[in-house]
Coordinates of C-alpha atoms and ligand atoms in Angstrom, one line a residue:
M17 CA 37.8 34.1 26.8
K18 CA 35.2 31.8 28.5
N19 CA 32.5 34.4 27.7
N20 CA 33.6 34.7 24.2
C21 CA 33.4 30.9 23.8
S22 CA 29.8 30.6 25.2
K23 CA 28.8 33.5 22.9
W24 CA 29.9 31.5 20.0
L25 CA 28.2 28.4 21.2
Y26 CA 24.9 30.2 21.6
N27 CA 25.0 31.9 18.3
P28 CA 21.9 30.4 16.6
L29 CA 23.3 30.7 13.1
L30 CA 26.5 28.9 14.0
T31 CA 24.5 26.3 15.9
F32 CA 22.4 25.7 12.8
I33 CA 25.4 25.4 10.5
L34 CA 27.1 23.0 13.0
A35 CA 23.9 21.0 13.3
L36 CA 23.7 20.7 9.5
F37 CA 27.3 19.6 9.4
F38 CA 26.9 16.9 12.0
L39 CA 23.3 15.7 11.2
P40 CA 23.3 12.3 9.5
E41 CA 22.9 12.9 5.7
S42 CA 19.7 10.9 5.5
L43 CA 18.0 13.2 8.0
Q44 CA 19.2 16.4 6.3
A45 CA 17.7 15.1 3.0
Q46 CA 14.5 14.2 4.8
E47 CA 14.0 17.7 6.0
A48 CA 13.8 18.9 2.4
K49 CA 10.4 18.3 0.8
R50 CA 10.5 15.1 -1.2
W51 CA 8.3 14.5 -4.2
Y52 CA 6.6 11.6 -2.5
D53 CA 5.6 13.6 0.5
A54 CA 3.1 15.5 -1.6
T55 CA 2.0 12.7 -3.8
T56 CA -1.0 10.4 -3.8
V57 CA -0.4 6.9 -5.0
Y58 CA -3.0 5.3 -7.3
Q59 CA -2.9 1.5 -7.5
I60 CA -3.6 0.0 -10.9
Y61 CA -4.4 -3.6 -11.1
P62 CA -3.5 -3.9 -14.8
L63 CA -5.5 -7.1 -15.4
S64 CA -8.7 -5.2 -14.7
F65 CA -8.0 -1.7 -15.7
K66 CA -8.4 -1.3 -19.4
D67 CA -8.1 -3.9 -22.2
S68 CA -6.8 -2.4 -25.4
D69 CA -6.8 -5.5 -27.7
G70 CA -10.0 -7.2 -26.9
D71 CA -8.5 -10.3 -25.4
G72 CA -10.5 -9.9 -22.2
T73 CA -7.6 -8.8 -19.9
G74 CA -6.3 -5.3 -19.2
D75 CA -2.8 -4.4 -20.6
I76 CA -0.2 -1.6 -20.7
P77 CA -1.5 0.1 -23.8
G78 CA -4.9 0.2 -22.0
I79 CA -3.2 2.0 -19.1
I80 CA -1.6 4.5 -21.5
S81 CA -5.0 5.2 -23.0
K82 CA -6.4 6.2 -19.5
L83 CA -3.5 8.4 -18.3
D84 CA -5.5 11.5 -19.1
Y85 CA -8.4 10.3 -16.9
L86 CA -5.9 9.8 -14.0
K87 CA -4.4 13.2 -14.7
T88 CA -7.9 14.8 -14.5
L89 CA -8.3 13.1 -11.1
G90 CA -5.0 14.7 -10.0
I91 CA -2.8 11.6 -9.8
E92 CA 0.9 11.8 -10.2
T93 CA 2.1 8.4 -9.0
L94 CA 0.9 5.1 -10.3
W95 CA 1.7 1.8 -8.7
L96 CA 1.4 -1.1 -11.1
S97 CA 0.6 -4.5 -9.8
P98 CA 2.9 -7.0 -11.5
V99 CA 3.2 -7.0 -15.3
Y100 CA 6.2 -9.3 -15.5
S101 CA 6.5 -12.8 -17.2
S102 CA 4.6 -15.2 -15.1
P103 CA 2.6 -18.5 -15.4
W104 CA -0.1 -16.3 -13.8
Q105 CA -1.1 -18.8 -11.1
D106 CA -1.3 -15.9 -8.7
H107 CA -2.1 -13.3 -11.3
G108 CA 1.5 -12.1 -11.7
Y109 CA 2.6 -12.4 -8.1
D110 CA 4.4 -15.5 -9.2
I111 CA 7.2 -14.1 -11.4
S112 CA 9.1 -16.2 -13.9
G113 CA 11.1 -13.4 -15.4
Y114 CA 11.9 -10.2 -13.5
T115 CA 13.0 -8.1 -16.5
T116 CA 10.5 -9.1 -19.1
I117 CA 6.9 -8.2 -19.7
H118 CA 4.0 -10.8 -19.8
P119 CA 2.7 -10.9 -23.4
R120 CA -0.8 -10.5 -22.1
M121 CA 0.3 -7.1 -20.7
G122 CA 2.1 -6.0 -23.8
N123 CA 5.8 -5.8 -24.4
M124 CA 8.9 -3.7 -23.3
D125 CA 8.2 -1.1 -26.0
D126 CA 4.8 -0.6 -24.5
F127 CA 6.3 -0.3 -21.1
D128 CA 8.9 2.3 -22.3
R129 CA 6.0 4.2 -23.9
L130 CA 4.1 4.1 -20.7
I131 CA 7.1 5.7 -18.9
Q132 CA 7.4 8.4 -21.6
E133 CA 3.6 9.1 -21.7
A134 CA 3.6 9.3 -17.9
R135 CA 6.5 11.7 -17.9
K136 CA 4.8 14.0 -20.4
R137 CA 2.0 14.3 -17.9
N138 CA 4.4 14.7 -14.9
M139 CA 3.5 11.3 -13.6
R140 CA 5.7 8.6 -12.2
I141 CA 5.5 4.8 -12.3
V142 CA 6.1 2.6 -9.2
M143 CA 6.6 -1.1 -9.9
D144 CA 5.4 -4.0 -7.7
L145 CA 8.5 -6.0 -6.8
V146 CA 8.1 -9.5 -5.5
M147 CA 11.4 -10.1 -3.7
N148 CA 10.2 -12.8 -1.4
H149 CA 9.5 -15.6 -3.8
T150 CA 9.5 -16.5 -7.5
S151 CA 7.2 -18.8 -9.5
E152 CA 8.2 -22.4 -9.3
Q153 CA 8.6 -22.0 -13.1
H154 CA 11.3 -19.4 -12.7
P155 CA 14.5 -20.7 -14.4
W156 CA 16.3 -20.2 -11.0
F157 CA 14.0 -22.7 -9.3
Q158 CA 14.1 -25.1 -12.2
A159 CA 17.9 -25.1 -11.9
A160 CA 17.7 -25.3 -8.2
I161 CA 15.7 -28.6 -8.4
K162 CA 18.4 -30.1 -10.6
D163 CA 21.3 -28.7 -8.6
K164 CA 23.1 -30.6 -5.8
P165 CA 22.4 -29.7 -2.2
G166 CA 24.5 -26.6 -1.3
G167 CA 25.0 -25.9 -5.1
P168 CA 24.8 -22.3 -6.3
F169 CA 21.2 -22.6 -7.7
R170 CA 19.9 -24.8 -4.9
N171 CA 21.2 -22.2 -2.5
M172 CA 19.0 -19.5 -4.0
Y173 CA 16.0 -21.0 -2.3
V174 CA 15.2 -22.2 1.2
W175 CA 15.7 -26.0 1.2
K176 CA 16.1 -28.6 3.8
E177 CA 17.1 -32.3 3.2
G178 CA 15.6 -35.2 5.1
K179 CA 12.5 -37.4 5.2
K180 CA 10.8 -35.5 7.9
R181 CA 9.2 -32.1 7.7
P182 CA 12.0 -29.7 8.8
N183 CA 10.1 -27.9 11.5
N184 CA 6.6 -26.5 12.5
W185 CA 6.6 -23.4 10.3
K186 CA 3.2 -22.5 8.8
S187 CA 2.6 -20.4 5.7
M188 CA 0.9 -17.0 5.8
T189 CA -2.1 -18.6 4.1
S190 CA -2.3 -21.3 6.8
G191 CA -1.1 -24.9 6.9
N192 CA 2.3 -26.4 6.3
G193 CA 4.7 -24.0 4.4
W194 CA 7.2 -26.8 3.6
H195 CA 6.7 -28.8 0.5
Y196 CA 8.6 -31.9 -0.5
H197 CA 10.0 -31.9 -4.0
K198 CA 10.3 -35.4 -5.3
E199 CA 12.9 -34.6 -8.0
A200 CA 15.1 -32.5 -5.7
K201 CA 14.6 -35.0 -2.8
A202 CA 14.3 -32.1 -0.4
W203 CA 11.8 -29.8 1.2
Y204 CA 11.4 -26.2 0.0
W205 CA 9.9 -23.4 2.0
A206 CA 7.0 -21.2 0.7
S207 CA 5.7 -18.3 2.8
F208 CA 2.6 -17.9 0.6
L209 CA 1.4 -20.7 -1.7
P210 CA 3.2 -23.9 -2.8
F211 CA 4.0 -22.6 -6.3
Q212 CA 5.8 -19.6 -4.9
P213 CA 9.1 -20.9 -3.4
D214 CA 10.9 -18.4 -1.1
L215 CA 14.2 -17.0 -2.1
N216 CA 17.1 -17.5 0.4
Y217 CA 18.2 -14.1 1.7
H218 CA 21.0 -15.6 3.7
N219 CA 22.7 -16.1 0.4
P220 CA 24.2 -12.8 -0.7
A221 CA 23.9 -13.7 -4.3
V222 CA 20.1 -13.6 -4.0
K223 CA 20.1 -10.1 -2.6
D224 CA 22.5 -9.0 -5.4
S225 CA 20.3 -10.5 -8.1
L226 CA 17.2 -8.8 -6.7
F227 CA 19.1 -5.5 -6.3
G228 CA 20.1 -5.9 -10.0
V229 CA 16.4 -6.2 -10.9
M230 CA 15.8 -3.0 -9.1
D231 CA 18.6 -1.3 -11.0
F232 CA 17.2 -2.5 -14.3
W233 CA 13.8 -0.9 -13.7
I234 CA 15.3 2.3 -12.2
Q235 CA 17.4 2.7 -15.3
R236 CA 14.3 2.2 -17.4
G237 CA 12.7 5.2 -15.7
V238 CA 10.6 3.9 -12.8
S239 CA 10.4 5.9 -9.6
G240 CA 10.2 3.3 -7.0
F241 CA 8.8 0.0 -5.8
R242 CA 6.0 -1.5 -3.8
L243 CA 7.5 -4.4 -2.0
D244 CA 5.4 -7.5 -1.8
I245 CA 5.3 -9.4 1.6
F246 CA 8.6 -7.8 2.6
N247 CA 8.0 -9.1 6.2
C248 CA 8.7 -12.7 5.0
L249 CA 12.0 -12.1 3.3
A250 CA 14.5 -13.9 5.6
E251 CA 13.6 -16.9 7.8
D252 CA 15.7 -18.1 10.7
S253 CA 18.9 -19.6 9.4
L254 CA 18.8 -22.2 12.3
F255 CA 15.3 -23.3 11.3
R256 CA 14.1 -23.0 14.9
N257 CA 10.4 -23.9 15.6
N258 CA 8.0 -21.0 15.9
P259 CA 6.7 -20.7 19.5
P260 CA 3.0 -21.6 20.2
S261 CA 0.3 -18.9 20.3
L262 CA -3.4 -18.9 21.2
R263 CA -4.3 -16.8 18.1
P264 CA -6.2 -18.8 15.5
I265 CA -6.2 -16.2 12.7
P266 CA -3.6 -13.5 12.0
S267 CA -4.9 -10.0 11.6
E268 CA -3.6 -6.8 10.0
G269 CA -2.4 -5.6 13.4
N270 CA -0.9 -8.9 14.6
P271 CA 0.7 -11.4 12.3
D272 CA 0.7 -14.3 14.8
G273 CA -1.9 -16.9 14.0
F274 CA -2.7 -20.5 13.1
F275 CA -1.6 -21.1 16.8
Q276 CA 1.9 -20.0 16.4
K277 CA 4.0 -16.9 16.7
V278 CA 5.8 -15.8 13.6
T279 CA 9.1 -15.3 15.5
Y280 CA 11.3 -17.2 13.0
T281 CA 9.4 -16.7 9.8
Q282 CA 8.4 -13.0 9.7
N283 CA 10.0 -9.7 10.7
T284 CA 13.4 -11.3 11.6
E285 CA 16.4 -9.2 12.3
K286 CA 17.9 -10.3 9.0
T287 CA 14.8 -9.0 7.1
L288 CA 15.1 -5.6 8.9
E289 CA 18.8 -5.5 8.0
I290 CA 17.8 -6.1 4.3
A291 CA 15.3 -3.2 4.6
R292 CA 18.3 -0.9 5.4
E293 CA 20.5 -2.3 2.7
F294 CA 17.6 -2.0 0.2
R295 CA 17.3 1.7 1.1
A296 CA 21.0 2.4 0.8
H297 CA 21.1 0.7 -2.6
L298 CA 17.9 2.4 -3.9
D299 CA 19.2 5.8 -2.8
S300 CA 22.5 5.2 -4.5
V301 CA 21.1 3.9 -7.8
S302 CA 18.5 6.6 -8.1
Q303 CA 20.5 9.4 -6.5
G304 CA 18.0 9.6 -3.7
E305 CA 15.0 10.1 -6.0
A306 CA 13.2 6.8 -5.8
F307 CA 10.6 5.8 -3.3
S308 CA 9.6 2.5 -1.7
V309 CA 6.7 1.2 0.3
G310 CA 6.7 -2.2 2.0
E311 CA 3.9 -4.6 2.4
V312 CA 4.3 -5.6 6.0
F313 CA 1.7 -6.5 8.7
G314 CA 1.6 -5.6 12.4
S315 CA 1.3 -2.9 15.0
G316 CA 2.8 0.6 14.3
E317 CA 5.5 -0.2 16.8
L318 CA 6.6 -3.2 14.8
L319 CA 6.2 -1.6 11.4
Q320 CA 8.3 1.4 12.2
K321 CA 11.3 -0.9 12.5
Y322 CA 11.1 -1.3 8.7
T323 CA 11.5 2.5 8.1
A324 CA 14.2 2.7 10.8
Q325 CA 14.0 6.5 11.4
G326 CA 14.7 7.2 7.7
Q327 CA 17.4 4.6 7.3
G328 CA 15.1 1.8 6.0
L329 CA 12.2 1.6 3.6
H330 CA 10.7 5.0 2.8
S331 CA 7.3 3.9 4.1
V332 CA 5.2 0.8 4.9
F333 CA 1.5 0.1 4.6
F334 CA -0.4 0.4 7.8
F335 CA -3.4 -1.8 7.2
K336 CA -5.4 -1.4 10.5
T337 CA -7.3 1.4 8.8
M338 CA -9.1 -1.2 6.6
H339 CA -10.9 -2.4 9.7
A340 CA -11.7 0.9 11.3
G341 CA -15.1 1.1 9.5
F342 CA -17.0 4.2 10.5
K343 CA -16.0 4.1 14.2
P344 CA -14.5 7.5 15.3
H345 CA -12.9 6.0 18.4
K346 CA -11.1 3.4 16.3
W347 CA -10.0 6.1 13.8
K348 CA -8.7 8.2 16.7
K349 CA -6.6 5.3 18.0
I350 CA -5.2 4.4 14.6
I351 CA -4.4 8.0 13.7
R352 CA -2.5 8.3 17.0
E353 CA -0.6 5.0 16.5
N354 CA 0.3 5.8 12.9
D355 CA 1.4 9.4 13.8
L356 CA 3.5 8.3 16.8
N357 CA 5.3 5.5 15.0
F358 CA 6.1 7.5 11.9
P359 CA 6.9 11.0 13.3
Y360 CA 7.6 14.0 11.2
P361 CA 9.5 14.1 8.7
Q362 CA 8.7 10.4 8.1
Q363 CA 5.5 9.6 6.3
P364 CA 2.8 7.3 7.5
T365 CA 0.5 5.8 4.8
W366 CA -3.3 5.8 4.6
V367 CA -4.8 2.9 2.7
L368 CA -8.4 1.7 2.6
S369 CA -8.3 -1.3 0.3
N370 CA -6.3 -3.0 -2.4
H371 CA -6.5 -5.9 -4.8
D372 CA -6.5 -8.4 -1.9
K373 CA -9.0 -6.7 0.4
K374 CA -12.7 -5.9 0.6
R375 CA -13.5 -2.7 -1.2
F376 CA -13.8 -0.1 1.6
I377 CA -17.1 1.5 0.6
S378 CA -18.7 -2.0 1.0
R379 CA -17.4 -2.1 4.6
L380 CA -19.6 1.0 5.1
K381 CA -22.6 -0.7 3.6
N382 CA -22.0 1.2 0.4
K383 CA -22.9 4.5 2.1
E384 CA -21.2 7.3 0.1
S385 CA -21.7 9.9 2.8
K386 CA -19.6 7.8 5.2
M387 CA -17.0 7.1 2.5
R388 CA -16.6 10.8 1.9
C389 CA -15.8 11.4 5.6
V390 CA -13.2 8.6 5.6
V391 CA -11.6 9.8 2.3
F392 CA -11.4 13.3 3.8
M393 CA -9.3 11.9 6.6
Q394 CA -7.2 10.0 4.2
F395 CA -6.3 13.2 2.4
T396 CA -6.0 15.6 5.3
L397 CA -4.0 13.5 7.7
R398 CA -0.2 13.6 7.7
G399 CA 1.0 10.9 5.3
I400 CA 0.7 9.4 1.9
P401 CA -2.7 8.4 0.6
F402 CA -3.1 5.3 -1.5
I403 CA -6.2 4.9 -3.8
Y404 CA -7.1 1.4 -5.2
Q405 CA -8.5 1.7 -8.7
G406 CA -12.2 2.5 -8.8
E407 CA -12.3 3.6 -5.1
E408 CA -12.7 7.2 -6.5
L409 CA -16.0 6.1 -8.1
G410 CA -17.2 4.1 -5.1
M411 CA -16.8 0.8 -7.0
R412 CA -18.2 -1.9 -4.8
Q413 CA -17.2 -5.3 -3.6
Q414 CA -18.9 -8.0 -5.7
K415 CA -20.5 -11.2 -4.4
L416 CA -19.2 -14.0 -6.7
N417 CA -19.8 -17.7 -6.7
P418 CA -16.6 -19.2 -5.3
K419 CA -17.2 -22.3 -7.5
F420 CA -15.8 -20.2 -10.4
G421 CA -13.1 -18.5 -8.3
Q422 CA -9.9 -17.7 -10.3
D423 CA -8.0 -16.6 -7.2
P424 CA -5.6 -19.3 -5.9
I425 CA -6.8 -18.5 -2.4
V426 CA -10.3 -19.6 -3.2
K427 CA -8.9 -22.7 -4.9
K428 CA -6.9 -23.4 -1.7
F429 CA -9.7 -23.0 0.7
G430 CA -12.5 -24.3 -1.4
V431 CA -16.2 -23.3 -1.8
A432 CA -17.4 -24.1 1.7
A433 CA -14.7 -22.2 3.6
T434 CA -15.0 -19.2 1.3
R435 CA -18.8 -19.1 1.9
F436 CA -18.2 -19.4 5.6
A437 CA -15.7 -16.6 5.7
R438 CA -18.2 -14.3 4.2
I439 CA -20.3 -14.6 7.3
S440 CA -17.6 -12.7 9.2
G441 CA -17.8 -9.9 6.7
E442 CA -14.5 -10.7 5.1
S443 CA -13.8 -12.2 1.7
L444 CA -11.5 -15.0 0.9
N445 CA -12.3 -14.6 -2.8
R446 CA -10.1 -11.8 -4.0
D447 CA -11.8 -11.9 -7.4
E448 CA -14.6 -10.0 -5.6
C449 CA -12.5 -6.8 -5.4
R450 CA -10.8 -7.3 -8.7
T451 CA -13.7 -6.9 -11.2
P452 CA -13.0 -4.7 -14.2
F453 CA -12.9 -1.0 -13.9
S454 CA -16.2 0.6 -14.8
W455 CA -15.5 3.2 -17.5
N456 CA -18.9 3.8 -19.0
S457 CA -22.3 2.2 -19.7
E458 CA -21.1 0.3 -22.8
K459 CA -20.3 -3.4 -23.2
N460 CA -18.3 -4.7 -20.3
A461 CA -18.5 -1.3 -18.7
G462 CA -16.1 0.0 -21.4
F463 CA -13.3 -2.3 -20.0
S464 CA -13.1 -4.6 -23.0
T465 CA -14.7 -5.5 -26.3
S466 CA -14.3 -9.2 -25.6
D467 CA -17.3 -11.5 -25.3
S468 CA -15.6 -13.1 -22.3
P469 CA -13.6 -10.7 -20.1
W470 CA -11.6 -12.5 -17.4
L471 CA -14.1 -11.3 -14.8
S472 CA -17.6 -9.8 -15.5
P473 CA -18.0 -6.1 -14.7
A474 CA -19.5 -5.1 -11.4
K475 CA -23.3 -5.6 -11.0
E476 CA -23.9 -1.9 -10.6
A477 CA -21.5 -0.8 -13.4
G478 CA -24.4 0.6 -15.4
N479 CA -24.9 3.2 -12.7
I480 CA -21.5 3.7 -11.1
H481 CA -19.0 4.5 -13.8
A482 CA -16.3 7.1 -14.7
E483 CA -18.1 8.8 -17.6
K484 CA -21.1 9.6 -15.5
Q485 CA -19.1 10.9 -12.6
L486 CA -16.8 13.0 -14.7
N487 CA -19.9 14.8 -15.9
D488 CA -21.4 15.3 -12.4
P489 CA -19.6 18.0 -10.3
N490 CA -21.1 16.6 -7.2
S491 CA -19.9 13.0 -7.8
L492 CA -17.5 11.1 -5.5
F493 CA -14.9 11.4 -8.3
H494 CA -15.0 15.2 -8.1
F495 CA -14.9 15.0 -4.3
Y496 CA -11.6 13.1 -4.6
R497 CA -10.4 15.5 -7.2
K498 CA -11.0 18.5 -5.0
L499 CA -9.2 16.8 -2.1
L500 CA -6.3 15.8 -4.3
S501 CA -5.8 19.3 -5.6
M502 CA -6.1 20.9 -2.2
R503 CA -3.6 18.5 -0.7
K504 CA -1.2 19.2 -3.6
S505 CA -1.4 22.9 -3.3
L506 CA -1.5 23.4 0.5
S507 CA 1.8 22.7 2.2
E508 CA 0.0 22.4 5.6
L509 CA -1.7 19.3 4.2
N510 CA 1.0 17.7 2.1
S511 CA 4.0 18.2 4.3
G512 CA 2.9 20.1 7.5
K513 CA 2.9 18.8 11.0
M514 CA -0.1 17.5 13.0
D515 CA -1.4 17.9 16.5
S516 CA -4.6 18.5 18.6
L517 CA -6.2 15.1 17.8
R518 CA -9.5 15.1 19.6
L519 CA -12.8 13.2 19.6
K520 CA -15.7 15.1 21.2
N521 CA -19.4 14.8 20.6
K522 CA -18.7 12.4 17.7
I523 CA -16.6 15.0 16.0
L524 CA -13.1 14.0 15.3
S525 CA -10.7 16.9 14.8
Y526 CA -7.0 17.6 14.3
R527 CA -4.8 20.5 13.3
R528 CA -2.4 20.5 10.3
Y529 CA 0.0 23.3 10.4
S530 CA 3.1 25.0 9.0
D531 CA 4.9 28.2 10.1
Q532 CA 2.5 30.2 8.0
S533 CA -0.9 28.9 9.0
S534 CA -3.1 26.2 10.6
M535 CA -5.8 24.0 9.1
Y536 CA -8.3 22.7 11.6
C537 CA -9.9 19.6 10.2
Y538 CA -13.3 18.3 11.5
I539 CA -15.2 15.2 10.7
N540 CA -18.7 14.8 12.0
F541 CA -19.4 11.0 12.4
A542 CA -23.0 11.7 13.7
R543 CA -26.0 11.5 11.4
K544 CA -27.2 14.9 12.6
S545 CA -25.5 18.3 12.9
R546 CA -23.2 18.7 15.8
R547 CA -21.9 21.8 17.6
I548 CA -18.3 22.9 17.6
K549 CA -17.0 25.3 20.2
E550 CA -14.5 27.1 18.0
K551 CA -15.2 30.6 16.9
T552 CA -15.2 30.3 13.2
A553 CA -14.9 34.1 12.8
E554 CA -11.2 33.7 13.3
G555 CA -10.8 31.5 10.3
K556 CA -12.0 30.8 6.9
V557 CA -13.9 27.7 5.9
I558 CA -12.0 26.4 2.9
F559 CA -13.7 23.0 2.6
G560 CA -17.2 21.9 3.6
N561 CA -19.8 24.0 5.4
I562 CA -20.4 25.3 8.9
E563 CA -24.0 26.1 9.8
T564 CA -24.8 28.8 12.3
D565 CA -28.1 28.3 14.2
A566 CA -30.5 30.9 15.5
K567 CA -28.5 31.3 18.7
G568 CA -25.3 31.9 16.7
R569 CA -23.8 28.5 17.5
N570 CA -21.6 26.8 15.0
K571 CA -22.5 23.4 13.7
I572 CA -21.1 20.9 11.3
P573 CA -23.8 19.1 9.2
G574 CA -24.2 15.3 9.8
R575 CA -21.6 13.0 8.2
S576 CA -19.6 15.8 6.7
S577 CA -16.2 17.3 7.0
V578 CA -14.8 20.8 7.2
I579 CA -11.5 22.6 7.0
L580 CA -11.1 25.9 8.8
W581 CA -8.0 27.8 7.8
V582 CA -6.4 30.2 10.4
R583 CA -3.4 32.4 10.0
P584 CA -1.4 33.0 13.2
Ligands
LIG615 C1 0.6 -10.0 -1.5 C2 -0.1 -9.6 -2.8 O1 -0.7 -8.4 -2.6 C3 -1.0 -10.7 -3.2 O2 -1.9 -10.4 -4.2 C4 -0.2 -11.9 -3.5 O3 -1.1 -13.0 -3.7 C5 0.7 -12.3 -2.3 N1 1.4 -11.1 -1.8 C6 1.8 -13.2 -2.8 O4 2.7 -12.6 -3.6

C-alpha cells in the first residue's frame, strides 16, 4: 500500500496535473506566452509625430497616416503620450478630461479610427494614464476648491487645513510640494508641479473613478496603459515628515533627494496595494488581455515590489539603463540587476530614452556604431524593448535656448539653472528631446506644413530622416528592423530564458535559450577586433560577423555584435 502510494506521488504526469491544479491562476497564465512578451513598444509623442492639419502640432490623424511606416519597422504596440483634454501646461500630463480628446489632437472619431486602422495592421494601442494627479482645471479640482473640508469633492485630493505648511514633504521636481489655495483656505499636495494637484488614493471613490476611466478605454479597444509616476500615488495618511537624507539630487536608481528620504511620499505600502488592485481590475475588465507598465524610479529590488511576482503591474520601467552609456561593466551590472529582480516568466523592460530624457545616441556622442551595440542588447536581452520615436533613425538631442523653453520644467528652474545643468551632461529642458519627427527633407522635415511648428525640426533633419533611411538597407532604421523581426520570430529571443552573462576582454556575452536551441549573443565594446574562445564551428552565425585570422582564431570586429545559434 505504502509502495503504491509513493508510486503515485512520483508519477511525473500526475505531479504535473496536481501542480497545475494547485498553482495560483496568475502563474499558470504567465507560463503561457503572452502577446506582450514578444512585443516591442514604440512610444509616440503625438505633439511631435505628424501634423495632419497644418496647425503646427501633431495629431491623431497624423499618427494614422504613419502606421504603415511603423508596420514596416515591425512595430505592433504603440504607446501614446496623453491625447486627453488638457490646458496643456505640461503638454497633456495635466488632464482636465479623462474620457475626451484634446481638439488639437483630433476627436473621438479619429481615436476610434486609429484603433481600427491599428487593428487592421495587427497593431495595438497603449494609452498613457495619469492616475496620480489631474490638472488644476479638472472639474473635480474646481469642485474640490468650493467644497467644504471633508466634503466628497474636497476629499478627492490631498488637502490639509491650517495656516502652517503641513509638513516637510518636497515635490519630485524639488522645493515645497504643498501649495496654499486662497479660495479653499487650505493646502493641497502636488508631487510634480503646482498645477497638477495629487488625487487622494485613501479615498476609495478616487480609485473607483480612475478604474472607471480604465474601463472606458479598454471598452474602446485599447490594449493597456503606461502609468505616469505611479510611485507617487498614495502618500502617508498620517502626514508624517520625511526623514532627512544626505542626497542632494534624486537619481534613476534612488528616488531620495533634496536632502530627504521619500519614505512617506513615494513607494508607500498603500501605493503597492493599489498596484495589485489595479492588476486584478485590469485583468478582469480585459479578460487578462491588457498590459501595463508603470513609471517608477529606484533599484531593481524596489521596483520588483510593483510587479509583485505577477500579482501587480505587468512591468515597470527600469531607467538605470539610460545612464549606462557605453560602459560594458555598467551594462553587465544593470543586466544582472534587471534579470534577478524580474525572473522568468516576468518581463524586465529595456528603455534608452523617452520624452523626458536625453536622446540616447547623444549620450554616446552621436556615435552610431556604439548605438547599434546598445540597441542589439535591447533586443536580444530577456524583456520588453521600448523605442522612443525617432530613436530608430538616430535622431539627436537638440541644444535649445532655454529662454524660449516651452517645457514647464524650464519655466520652473529658469534659464541659468537650465544652462548650468547642461554642464553635467543632463538636460532640464525637455523640449530638446521632443523636437518634431524627421520624416523627409521637405519643409519642417515633413512634420507639418505650418510656418510655425510648435518646435523647429532637429538641426540635422536634412540628413537624418526616415525617407532617406528607408531607402538605405544599411541604415540604422534597417538595423532596428532586422532586430525586431528576429526577436519576433525566434522564441529564444522573445520568450526564452537567459544565463551565462559574462564580460571578458571587453566582450559582453550571454545566452538566450529554449528547449530547442541556444543563442549566444556577443557585444564587442572595444574599438578593435577581439578574440572569442568559442568554437564557432558548432554553431551558425545568424547575426553580425565573426572573422577568422590566419591562425584560425575567431574574432568579433570592433564595436559590433554577433549571434551564434547552436542546437543541443
Ligand atoms: C512623467 C511624464 O513622463 C512627464 O512628461 C510629466 O511631466 C510628469 N510625469 C508629470 O505628469
